[in-house]
Amino acid sequence: MRPSDLSNHISQWFDGSGPGADIVISSRVRLARNLGGFEFCSCLSFARKREVLYKLKEIILGLDLGQDLFFIDVDNSSSLEQDLLVERHLISRQHAQAKGPRGAVIACNESFTAMINEEDHLRIQVFKTGLQIKECWEKINRIDDLIEQQAEYAFDPEYGYLTACPTNVGTGIRVSVMLHLPALKMTGQIEKFYNAAKDTDLAVRGLFGEGTDAVGDFFQLSNQVTLGFSEQQIVEEFAGFIVPKIVEYEIMAREKLLKARPDMLDDKVQRALGVLRSARLISSQEALFLLSHVRMGVNLKRLEGISMATINELFMLTQPAHLQMRQGQELDPDRRDAMRAQMIRSRLCQN
Amino acid sequence: MLCQSCKERTATIHLTEISGGQRSEMHICEQCAQEQGIVVKNQIPINELLSTLLSAQAEGQTGGAGTAGIDPSEELSCPVCGMTLKKFSKTRLLGCPNDYIAFDEPLRSLIERSQGGHSRHCGKTPSRAPSAMKNHMEMMNLRRQLEEAVKAEDYETAARIRDQMQQKL
């Protein structure tokens, strides 16, 4: 499989079919690991980076995960291919932009990905649709055990799994959910969410991870503390307590909007749909923002005839690298905006 | 504990200040902290922690396992990968697992503060007992030597190092 094969369909974890997926779009658990007997990536020579890459690639490609796995040589991929992988959350922006031997092993249905020679030698991730953090953890824990049978990790009895950045040391675990919180945003309560997250040592980021602002009411929420708790404790507090609480607030805000200001709500949803159905040029930011309103309209059953699958598909497939990959060439922003508008029109006017 | 300032409410904010090598502590309540213009941040960004770490280092608080035999006026560095605290504070990334030993003391306080006060792993452990850190360090050194020998086309030495490595695996 090649990255270009991915540009026509959405990732399974993004299809909106999972439990509570109207608000919790997807769940992800990531583990950071390093091989013993090697320096961390920042102090690794080209030759030893290649050794680490080869070793981990062989081990992971040999795992029986019930899914076909394929390897992508990130260092020798085109920048468009790299961008596509970033847009699909299969690799990080940092991994795309780094230098030297590095790669990714990806499961065909994109439920599992392993970045090799990113900040740490190995970062494995499992994705699932909806709120399924526990299921993600169980799966990644099994994969981690399988890798551990063949590779010796850098581990210290006191500090746990040793990582290049001390903010990941210990469990090396990062649990996160992608949330759609339009009603909290509309009712001016999003600050409360930010503060609550800070109080419980959680990080809030935009849709595309570290360093990006939240666009179109999408937020990524993740744990910060990786030391001093077991993985199960981290998972249980996050999935069993924190996320359900936020979901509850969003539902309350939606009910309040429906009861107190249904006209305002319908106006926002219909205006967004109107622009999406008639625009001839649309930037990815604007599309994200308007699709977010339409998504809420569909969730609250204020719109008929538009499926959640269509909306989710548009979110993913109208991203810049996806558009260009499908066209088979690089396009300037104007051309992309025209193509994006056309694609959105054709999908939304069919209904 | 009562607030040092109003002596009425419970102190919920505990500040430790280090200036000129002198350590002072302050325990106050949230209201008094606000009145005194003290901003409370739950999560201290790592770059902020790193700059405090460095200034503490500049005050000559060198110490820890890696300093044996090194002039204290010299900067603390890892004997395996050559990482220094200064370099670490710029990149925020450590150079090798041994840095956790080489920078034991300064790193410990940084980890505690960025990990919500925790400093001990309570999670998963590898199913097979990992070899000692010493073995890992030796492997790192051997890999470097091997690379240099190959570069210098000294294949006799390279072969010897390879044998040594194989024995350790």
Coordinates of C-alpha atoms in Angstrom, one line a residue:
Chain A
M1 CA 0.0 0.0 0.0
R2 CA 1.1 3.6 -0.7
P3 CA 0.0 6.8 1.0
S4 CA -1.9 7.9 -2.1
D5 CA -4.2 4.8 -1.7
L6 CA -5.5 6.4 1.5
S7 CA -6.7 9.7 0.0
N8 CA -10.1 8.4 -1.2
H9 CA -11.6 7.1 2.0
I10 CA -11.8 8.1 5.6
S11 CA -9.9 6.3 8.5
Q12 CA -12.1 3.8 10.2
W13 CA -11.6 5.5 13.6
F14 CA -13.1 8.7 12.1
D15 CA -16.3 7.1 10.7
G16 CA -18.5 8.2 13.6
S17 CA -19.8 4.7 14.4
G18 CA -18.3 4.3 17.8
P19 CA -20.0 4.7 21.2
G20 CA -20.8 8.4 21.9
A21 CA -19.2 9.4 18.6
D22 CA -21.4 12.5 18.2
I23 CA -19.3 14.2 20.9
V24 CA -16.2 11.9 21.3
I25 CA -15.1 11.5 17.7
S26 CA -12.2 9.2 18.5
S27 CA -9.9 7.7 21.1
R28 CA -6.2 7.2 21.0
V29 CA -3.6 5.7 23.3
R30 CA 0.1 6.1 22.6
L31 CA 3.1 4.5 24.2
A32 CA 6.7 6.0 24.0
R33 CA 9.5 3.4 24.1
N34 CA 13.3 3.4 23.5
L35 CA 15.6 0.5 22.9
G36 CA 18.2 -0.2 25.5
G37 CA 21.9 0.1 24.4
F38 CA 21.2 3.0 22.1
E39 CA 21.4 6.7 22.7
F40 CA 18.1 8.6 22.2
C41 CA 17.4 9.9 18.7
S42 CA 18.9 13.4 19.3
C43 CA 22.4 11.8 20.0
L44 CA 22.2 9.0 17.5
S45 CA 24.4 9.0 14.4
F46 CA 23.0 8.4 11.0
A47 CA 24.2 4.8 10.9
R48 CA 22.9 3.9 14.3
K49 CA 19.5 5.5 13.5
R50 CA 19.4 3.3 10.5
E51 CA 20.2 0.3 12.8
V52 CA 17.3 1.2 15.1
L53 CA 14.9 1.7 12.2
Y54 CA 15.8 -1.6 10.6
K55 CA 15.5 -3.5 13.9
L56 CA 12.2 -2.1 14.9
K57 CA 10.7 -2.2 11.4
E58 CA 11.5 -6.0 11.2
I59 CA 10.0 -6.7 14.6
I60 CA 6.8 -4.8 14.0
L61 CA 6.2 -6.0 10.5
G62 CA 6.5 -9.5 11.8
L63 CA 3.8 -9.1 14.4
D64 CA 0.5 -10.9 13.9
L65 CA -2.1 -8.2 14.6
G66 CA -4.8 -9.7 12.4
Q67 CA -4.3 -6.8 10.0
D68 CA -2.0 -6.3 7.1
L69 CA 0.9 -4.0 8.0
F70 CA 2.8 -1.8 5.7
F71 CA 6.0 0.2 6.1
I72 CA 6.5 3.8 5.0
D73 CA 10.0 5.2 4.6
V74 CA 9.2 8.7 5.8
D75 CA 12.7 10.0 5.1
N76 CA 12.3 9.2 1.4
S77 CA 8.6 10.1 1.0
S78 CA 7.5 13.2 -0.9
S79 CA 6.3 16.2 1.2
L80 CA 2.8 15.6 -0.1
E81 CA 2.8 12.0 1.1
Q82 CA 4.2 13.2 4.5
D83 CA 1.4 15.8 4.7
L84 CA -1.2 13.2 3.9
L85 CA 0.0 11.0 6.7
V86 CA -0.1 14.0 9.1
E87 CA -3.6 14.9 8.1
R88 CA -4.7 11.3 8.8
H89 CA -2.9 11.5 12.2
L90 CA -0.8 8.5 11.2
I91 CA 2.4 10.4 11.9
S92 CA 3.1 13.6 13.8
R93 CA 4.1 16.8 12.1
Q94 CA 7.4 16.6 13.9
H95 CA 8.1 13.2 12.4
A96 CA 7.3 14.4 8.9
Q97 CA 9.7 17.4 9.3
A98 CA 12.6 15.6 11.0
K99 CA 15.7 14.4 9.2
G100 CA 17.5 11.1 8.9
P101 CA 16.4 7.5 8.8
R102 CA 12.9 7.2 10.1
G103 CA 9.6 5.5 9.2
A104 CA 6.2 4.3 10.1
V105 CA 4.5 0.9 10.2
I106 CA 0.8 1.3 9.6
A107 CA -2.1 -1.2 9.8
C108 CA -4.2 -1.2 6.7
N109 CA -7.4 -0.1 8.5
E110 CA -5.3 2.6 10.3
S111 CA -6.2 1.4 13.7
F112 CA -2.5 1.0 14.6
T113 CA 0.6 3.0 13.8
A114 CA 4.2 2.9 14.9
M115 CA 6.5 5.8 14.4
I116 CA 10.1 4.8 14.4
N117 CA 12.8 7.4 15.3
E118 CA 10.5 10.2 16.1
E119 CA 11.3 11.9 19.4
D120 CA 11.7 8.4 20.9
H121 CA 12.9 5.3 19.0
L122 CA 9.4 4.0 19.0
R123 CA 6.0 5.5 19.5
I124 CA 3.1 3.1 19.0
Q125 CA -0.5 4.3 18.8
V126 CA -3.9 2.6 18.7
F127 CA -7.0 4.5 17.4
K128 CA -10.7 3.7 17.8
T129 CA -13.9 5.4 16.9
G130 CA -15.9 7.0 19.7
L131 CA -15.1 6.7 23.4
Q132 CA -13.1 3.5 23.6
I133 CA -10.0 4.4 25.6
K134 CA -10.0 1.2 27.6
E135 CA -10.2 -0.9 24.5
C136 CA -7.3 1.1 22.9
W137 CA -5.2 0.5 26.0
E138 CA -5.9 -3.2 26.1
K139 CA -4.9 -3.5 22.4
I140 CA -1.8 -1.4 22.7
N141 CA -0.7 -3.2 25.9
R142 CA -0.9 -6.6 24.0
I143 CA 1.1 -5.1 21.1
D144 CA 3.7 -3.6 23.5
D145 CA 4.1 -7.1 25.1
L146 CA 4.7 -8.7 21.7
I147 CA 7.3 -6.1 20.8
E148 CA 9.0 -6.5 24.2
Q149 CA 9.5 -10.2 23.6
Q150 CA 11.9 -9.3 20.8
A151 CA 13.3 -6.0 21.9
E152 CA 14.9 -4.8 25.1
Y153 CA 13.5 -1.4 26.1
A154 CA 15.4 1.2 28.1
F155 CA 13.8 0.7 31.6
D156 CA 14.7 1.8 35.0
P157 CA 13.0 0.3 38.1
E158 CA 12.5 3.7 39.7
Y159 CA 11.7 5.9 36.7
G160 CA 10.0 3.2 34.5
Y161 CA 10.3 3.4 30.7
L162 CA 13.0 6.0 29.9
T163 CA 12.1 8.6 27.3
A164 CA 14.0 11.3 25.5
C165 CA 11.8 14.0 27.2
P166 CA 11.2 13.6 30.9
T167 CA 7.6 14.7 30.5
N168 CA 6.9 11.2 29.1
V169 CA 9.0 9.2 31.6
G170 CA 7.4 6.3 33.6
T171 CA 4.5 4.8 31.7
G172 CA 5.2 6.7 28.5
I173 CA 1.5 6.7 28.0
R174 CA -0.6 9.4 26.4
V175 CA -4.4 8.9 26.3
S176 CA -6.4 11.3 24.3
V177 CA -9.8 11.9 22.8
M178 CA -10.9 14.1 20.0
L179 CA -14.0 16.1 21.1
H180 CA -16.6 18.1 19.2
L181 CA -17.9 20.7 21.6
P182 CA -19.9 23.2 19.6
A183 CA -22.6 23.9 22.2
L184 CA -20.1 24.7 25.0
K185 CA -18.4 27.1 22.6
M186 CA -21.7 28.7 21.5
T187 CA -22.8 29.2 25.1
G188 CA -19.5 30.7 26.1
Q189 CA -18.6 27.9 28.5
I190 CA -15.5 26.7 26.7
E191 CA -13.3 28.6 29.2
K192 CA -14.8 26.4 32.0
F193 CA -13.7 23.4 30.0
Y194 CA -10.2 24.8 29.6
N195 CA -9.9 25.6 33.4
A196 CA -11.3 22.2 34.4
A197 CA -8.7 20.5 32.1
K198 CA -5.9 22.6 33.7
D199 CA -7.0 21.8 37.2
T200 CA -6.9 18.1 36.5
D201 CA -3.5 18.2 34.8
L202 CA -4.8 17.6 31.3
A203 CA -3.7 19.3 28.1
V204 CA -6.2 20.8 25.6
R205 CA -5.0 21.2 22.0
G206 CA -6.5 21.8 18.6
L207 CA -7.4 19.1 16.1
F208 CA -3.9 18.6 14.9
G209 CA -2.1 18.1 18.2
E210 CA 0.6 20.1 19.8
G211 CA 1.0 23.8 18.9
T212 CA -2.3 24.2 17.0
D213 CA -5.3 26.2 18.1
A214 CA -8.7 24.5 18.2
V215 CA -10.5 25.2 15.0
G216 CA -14.2 24.5 14.3
D217 CA -15.0 23.5 17.9
F218 CA -12.8 20.4 17.8
F219 CA -10.5 19.8 20.8
Q220 CA -8.0 17.2 21.7
L221 CA -7.8 16.4 25.3
S222 CA -4.9 14.3 26.8
N223 CA -3.2 13.4 30.1
Q224 CA 0.0 15.2 31.1
V225 CA 1.3 13.1 34.0
T226 CA 2.9 9.9 33.0
L227 CA 4.7 9.0 36.3
G228 CA 3.4 7.8 39.6
F229 CA 0.2 6.1 38.4
S230 CA -0.4 2.9 36.7
E231 CA -1.6 2.8 33.1
Q232 CA -5.0 1.4 34.3
Q233 CA -5.4 4.3 36.8
I234 CA -4.7 6.8 34.1
V235 CA -7.0 5.2 31.6
E236 CA -9.8 4.7 34.2
E237 CA -9.7 8.2 35.5
F238 CA -9.7 9.6 32.0
A239 CA -12.3 7.4 30.3
G240 CA -14.5 6.7 33.4
F241 CA -14.6 10.1 35.0
I242 CA -13.2 13.0 33.1
V243 CA -14.4 12.5 29.6
P244 CA -18.0 11.5 30.6
K245 CA -18.2 14.6 32.7
I246 CA -17.3 16.8 29.7
V247 CA -19.7 14.9 27.5
E248 CA -22.4 15.6 30.1
Y249 CA -21.7 19.3 30.0
E250 CA -21.9 19.4 26.3
I251 CA -25.2 17.5 26.3
M252 CA -26.5 20.0 28.9
A253 CA -25.4 22.9 26.8
R254 CA -27.1 21.4 23.7
E255 CA -30.3 20.8 25.5
K256 CA -30.3 24.4 26.9
L257 CA -29.7 25.8 23.4
L258 CA -32.5 23.7 22.0
K259 CA -34.9 24.8 24.7
A260 CA -34.0 28.5 25.0
R261 CA -32.8 29.5 21.6
P262 CA -33.9 27.0 18.9
D263 CA -34.1 29.8 16.2
M264 CA -30.6 30.9 16.8
L265 CA -29.4 27.3 16.6
D266 CA -31.3 26.6 13.4
D267 CA -30.0 29.9 12.0
K268 CA -26.4 28.9 12.6
V269 CA -26.8 25.4 11.2
Q270 CA -28.8 26.6 8.1
R271 CA -26.5 29.5 7.3
A272 CA -23.5 27.1 7.5
L273 CA -25.2 24.7 5.2
G274 CA -26.2 27.5 2.8
V275 CA -22.6 28.7 2.5
L276 CA -21.2 25.2 2.0
R277 CA -23.8 24.5 -0.7
S278 CA -23.1 27.6 -2.6
A279 CA -19.5 28.7 -2.1
R280 CA -17.2 28.6 -5.1
L281 CA -14.0 29.1 -3.0
I282 CA -13.5 27.8 0.5
S283 CA -10.4 27.6 2.7
S284 CA -9.9 24.6 4.9
Q285 CA -10.3 26.7 8.0
E286 CA -13.7 28.0 6.9
A287 CA -14.8 24.6 5.8
L288 CA -13.9 23.1 9.2
F289 CA -15.8 25.9 11.0
L290 CA -18.9 25.6 8.9
L291 CA -18.9 21.7 8.8
S292 CA -18.7 21.8 12.6
H293 CA -22.1 23.7 12.7
V294 CA -23.7 21.3 10.2
R295 CA -22.4 18.3 12.2
M296 CA -24.1 19.6 15.3
G297 CA -27.3 20.2 13.3
V298 CA -27.2 16.6 12.1
N299 CA -26.5 15.3 15.6
L300 CA -29.4 17.3 17.1
K301 CA -31.7 16.1 14.3
R302 CA -32.2 19.7 13.0
L303 CA -31.2 18.7 9.5
E304 CA -32.8 16.0 7.4
G305 CA -31.2 14.0 4.7
I306 CA -27.6 14.6 5.5
S307 CA -25.7 11.7 7.0
M308 CA -23.0 11.9 9.7
A309 CA -20.9 9.7 7.4
T310 CA -21.0 12.4 4.7
I311 CA -19.9 15.1 7.1
N312 CA -17.1 13.1 8.6
E313 CA -15.9 12.2 5.1
L314 CA -15.8 15.9 4.1
F315 CA -13.8 16.8 7.2
M316 CA -11.0 14.4 6.3
L317 CA -11.0 14.4 2.5
T318 CA -11.1 18.2 2.0
Q319 CA -7.8 18.7 3.8
P320 CA -5.1 20.2 1.6
A321 CA -2.8 17.1 1.1
H322 CA -5.9 14.9 0.5
L323 CA -7.2 17.2 -2.3
Q324 CA -3.8 17.3 -4.0
M325 CA -3.1 13.6 -3.7
R326 CA -6.4 12.8 -5.3
Q327 CA -5.5 15.2 -8.1
G328 CA -2.1 13.7 -8.4
Q329 CA -0.2 16.9 -8.2
E330 CA 0.6 20.0 -6.1
L331 CA -2.0 22.7 -6.3
D332 CA -1.8 26.4 -5.3
P333 CA -4.2 27.5 -2.5
D334 CA -6.7 29.1 -4.9
R335 CA -7.0 26.0 -6.9
R336 CA -7.4 24.0 -3.7
D337 CA -10.1 26.3 -2.4
A338 CA -12.0 25.9 -5.6
M339 CA -11.7 22.1 -5.6
R340 CA -12.7 21.9 -2.0
A341 CA -15.8 24.0 -2.6
Q342 CA -16.8 21.9 -5.5
M343 CA -16.4 18.7 -3.6
I344 CA -18.4 19.9 -0.7
R345 CA -21.2 21.2 -3.0
S346 CA -21.4 18.0 -4.9
R347 CA -21.7 15.9 -1.7
L348 CA -24.1 18.2 0.1
C349 CA -26.4 19.0 -2.8
Q350 CA -26.9 15.3 -3.6
N351 CA -28.8 15.0 -0.4
Chain B
M1 CA -1.6 24.7 58.0
L2 CA -2.8 28.3 58.4
C3 CA -2.1 31.0 55.9
Q4 CA 1.0 33.0 56.9
S5 CA -0.6 36.2 55.7
C6 CA -4.1 36.4 57.1
K7 CA -3.7 33.6 59.7
E8 CA -7.3 32.7 59.2
R9 CA -7.8 30.5 56.2
T10 CA -6.1 27.3 55.4
A11 CA -2.9 27.7 53.3
T12 CA -3.4 25.9 50.0
I13 CA -0.5 27.5 48.1
H14 CA 3.1 26.6 49.0
L15 CA 5.8 28.6 47.4
T16 CA 9.5 27.8 47.5
E17 CA 11.8 30.5 46.4
I18 CA 15.5 30.2 45.8
S19 CA 17.4 33.4 45.4
G20 CA 21.2 33.9 45.9
G21 CA 21.4 30.3 47.1
Q22 CA 19.0 31.0 49.9
R23 CA 15.8 28.9 50.1
S24 CA 12.6 30.4 51.5
E25 CA 9.2 29.0 51.9
M26 CA 5.8 30.6 52.0
H27 CA 2.4 29.1 52.8
I28 CA -0.6 31.2 52.0
C29 CA -4.3 30.9 51.0
E30 CA -5.6 31.5 47.5
Q31 CA -7.3 34.8 48.4
C32 CA -4.1 36.3 49.9
A33 CA -2.1 35.0 46.9
Q34 CA -4.4 36.9 44.6
E35 CA -4.2 40.0 46.6
Q36 CA -0.4 39.8 46.5
G37 CA -0.5 39.3 42.8
I38 CA 0.9 35.8 42.9
V39 CA -0.1 33.9 39.8
V40 CA -0.7 30.2 40.5
K41 CA -0.1 27.8 37.6
N42 CA -0.9 24.2 38.0
Q43 CA 1.0 22.9 35.1
I44 CA 4.4 24.6 34.8
P45 CA 5.6 24.6 31.2
I46 CA 8.8 22.5 30.8
N47 CA 10.8 25.4 29.3
E48 CA 10.1 27.4 32.4
L49 CA 11.2 24.6 34.6
L50 CA 14.3 24.2 32.5
S51 CA 15.4 27.8 32.9
T52 CA 15.0 27.6 36.7
L53 CA 17.1 24.4 36.5
L54 CA 19.8 26.1 34.6
S55 CA 20.0 29.2 36.9
A56 CA 20.3 26.8 39.9
Q57 CA 23.1 25.1 38.0
A58 CA 24.8 28.5 37.4
E59 CA 24.8 29.1 41.1
G60 CA 27.2 26.2 41.5
Q61 CA 24.9 23.6 42.7
T62 CA 26.6 20.9 40.7
G63 CA 26.3 17.5 42.2
G64 CA 25.1 14.0 41.5
A65 CA 26.7 10.8 40.2
G66 CA 28.2 12.0 37.0
T67 CA 30.5 14.6 38.6
A68 CA 33.1 12.2 40.1
G69 CA 36.5 13.3 39.0
I70 CA 35.2 16.4 37.2
D71 CA 36.2 19.9 38.2
P72 CA 33.0 21.3 39.8
S73 CA 33.5 24.6 37.9
E74 CA 33.0 22.6 34.7
E75 CA 29.6 22.0 33.4
L76 CA 27.9 18.8 34.3
S77 CA 27.9 16.4 31.3
C78 CA 26.9 12.8 30.6
P79 CA 30.0 10.5 30.2
V80 CA 28.2 8.4 27.7
C81 CA 26.6 10.7 25.2
G82 CA 28.2 14.0 26.1
M83 CA 24.9 15.8 26.8
T84 CA 25.0 18.9 29.0
L85 CA 22.3 20.5 31.0
K86 CA 22.6 23.6 28.9
K87 CA 22.0 21.7 25.7
F88 CA 19.2 19.8 27.3
S89 CA 17.5 23.0 28.3
K90 CA 17.6 24.2 24.7
T91 CA 16.3 21.0 23.0
R92 CA 14.3 19.7 26.0
L93 CA 15.5 16.3 24.9
L94 CA 17.9 14.0 26.7
G95 CA 20.7 12.3 24.9
C96 CA 20.7 8.8 26.3
P97 CA 19.2 6.7 29.2
N98 CA 22.3 7.3 31.3
D99 CA 21.4 11.1 31.5
Y100 CA 18.8 10.1 34.1
I101 CA 21.8 9.0 36.3
A102 CA 24.3 11.7 35.2
F103 CA 21.8 14.5 35.9
D104 CA 20.2 12.7 38.8
E105 CA 19.6 15.6 41.2
P106 CA 18.7 18.5 38.9
L107 CA 16.5 16.1 36.8
R108 CA 14.7 14.7 39.8
S109 CA 13.3 18.1 40.8
L110 CA 12.3 18.8 37.3
I111 CA 10.6 15.5 36.9
E112 CA 8.7 15.9 40.2
R113 CA 7.5 19.3 39.2
S114 CA 6.4 18.4 35.7
Q115 CA 4.9 15.1 36.9
G116 CA 2.5 16.5 39.5
G117 CA 4.9 15.7 42.4
H118 CA 5.5 12.1 41.5
S119 CA 8.9 10.6 41.1
R120 CA 8.3 6.8 41.1
H121 CA 7.0 4.6 38.4
C122 CA 4.0 2.5 39.4
G123 CA 3.0 1.1 36.1
K124 CA 3.8 -1.8 33.8
T125 CA 7.2 -3.5 33.9
P126 CA 8.8 -5.5 31.1
S127 CA 8.0 -9.2 31.4
R128 CA 11.7 -10.1 31.1
A129 CA 14.0 -8.4 33.6
P130 CA 16.0 -5.8 31.7
S131 CA 19.8 -6.0 31.8
A132 CA 21.5 -3.5 34.1
M133 CA 21.9 0.0 32.9
K134 CA 25.7 -0.7 33.0
N135 CA 25.3 -3.2 30.2
H136 CA 23.3 -0.7 28.1
M137 CA 26.0 1.9 28.6
E138 CA 28.7 -0.6 27.5
M139 CA 26.7 -1.4 24.4
M140 CA 26.4 2.3 23.6
N141 CA 30.1 2.7 23.9
L142 CA 30.9 -0.4 21.9
R143 CA 28.5 0.7 19.1
R144 CA 30.4 4.0 18.9
Q145 CA 33.8 2.4 18.8
L146 CA 32.6 0.0 16.1
E147 CA 31.4 2.9 14.0
E148 CA 34.7 4.7 14.4
A149 CA 36.7 1.6 13.6
V150 CA 34.7 1.1 10.4
K151 CA 35.1 4.7 9.4
A152 CA 38.9 4.4 9.9
E153 CA 38.8 1.1 7.9
D154 CA 40.3 -0.7 10.9
Y155 CA 38.4 -3.9 10.3
E156 CA 40.5 -5.9 12.7
T157 CA 39.4 -3.8 15.6
A158 CA 35.8 -3.7 14.2
A159 CA 35.7 -7.5 14.2
R160 CA 36.9 -7.6 17.8
I161 CA 34.3 -5.1 18.9
R162 CA 31.6 -7.0 17.1
D163 CA 32.6 -10.2 18.9
Q164 CA 32.4 -8.3 22.2
M165 CA 29.0 -7.0 21.4
Q166 CA 27.7 -10.4 20.4
Q167 CA 28.8 -11.8 23.8
K168 CA 26.7 -9.2 25.5
L169 CA 23.5 -9.8 23.6

